[in-house]
Amino acid sequence: MVFAWGLAFLLTLGLRFWGHSHPDPFVIRYWLVFGLLFGPSVVLGWWILAIQFRKFDFD
């Protein structure tokens, strides 16, 4: 958990310094918003279904 918080802190610092060096407004594209919003749940759902329907043969 400390690792995740540390990475988030470093990302925040990086974005803050990037924002100071690029003061123009940030224009985000709609496909990026939808990808970030629905992408992780789609990938996780696909992964869970792939594991659930996979047959394990240990013999």
Short mmCIF file of C-alpha atoms in Angstrom, two decimals:
data_model
loop_
_atom_site.label_atom_id
_atom_site.label_comp_id
_atom_site.label_asym_id
_atom_site.label_seq_id
_atom_site.Cartn_x
_atom_site.Cartn_y
_atom_site.Cartn_z
CA MET A 1 0.00 0.00 0.00
CA VAL A 2 2.91 2.33 0.72
CA PHE A 3 4.25 1.56 -2.76
CA ALA A 4 0.94 2.58 -4.39
CA TRP A 5 0.79 5.80 -2.35
CA GLY A 6 4.38 6.57 -3.26
CA LEU A 7 3.72 6.09 -6.96
CA ALA A 8 0.61 8.26 -6.74
CA PHE A 9 2.61 10.97 -4.99
CA LEU A 10 5.35 10.85 -7.65
CA LEU A 11 2.75 10.98 -10.42
CA THR A 12 1.11 13.97 -8.74
CA LEU A 13 4.43 15.80 -8.48
CA GLY A 14 5.24 15.01 -12.10
CA LEU A 15 1.89 16.28 -13.33
CA ARG A 16 2.22 19.41 -11.19
CA PHE A 17 5.65 20.26 -12.62
CA TRP A 18 4.41 19.46 -16.14
CA GLY A 19 1.47 21.80 -15.58
CA HIS A 20 3.76 24.61 -14.52
CA SER A 21 5.88 24.24 -17.65
CA HIS A 22 2.83 23.87 -19.96
CA PRO A 23 0.26 26.45 -18.75
CA ASP A 24 -2.16 25.96 -21.67
CA PRO A 25 -5.51 24.34 -20.79
CA PHE A 26 -5.52 20.57 -20.97
CA VAL A 27 -7.95 19.30 -23.61
CA ILE A 28 -8.95 15.70 -23.00
CA ARG A 29 -10.52 13.56 -25.71
CA TYR A 30 -13.78 11.70 -25.12
CA TRP A 31 -12.36 8.31 -26.17
CA LEU A 32 -9.67 8.69 -23.50
CA VAL A 33 -12.27 9.43 -20.82
CA PHE A 34 -14.37 6.42 -21.80
CA GLY A 35 -11.28 4.23 -22.03
CA LEU A 36 -10.11 5.21 -18.55
CA LEU A 37 -13.62 4.86 -17.15
CA PHE A 38 -14.72 1.56 -18.70
CA GLY A 39 -11.42 -0.01 -19.76
CA PRO A 40 -10.33 -1.48 -16.43
CA SER A 41 -13.73 -3.05 -15.73
CA VAL A 42 -13.91 -4.55 -19.23
CA VAL A 43 -10.40 -6.00 -18.96
CA LEU A 44 -11.05 -7.35 -15.46
CA GLY A 45 -14.39 -8.85 -16.52
CA TRP A 46 -12.79 -10.50 -19.55
CA TRP A 47 -9.97 -11.86 -17.38
CA ILE A 48 -12.38 -13.31 -14.81
CA LEU A 49 -14.52 -14.93 -17.51
CA ALA A 50 -11.45 -16.38 -19.22
CA ILE A 51 -10.27 -17.95 -15.98
CA GLN A 52 -13.74 -19.20 -15.07
CA PHE A 53 -14.34 -20.96 -18.38
CA ARG A 54 -10.83 -22.36 -18.68
CA LYS A 55 -10.61 -26.03 -17.75
CA PHE A 56 -7.63 -27.03 -15.67
CA ASP A 57 -6.28 -30.50 -16.33
CA PHE A 58 -3.83 -31.50 -13.64
CA ASP A 59 -3.76 -35.20 -14.61
#
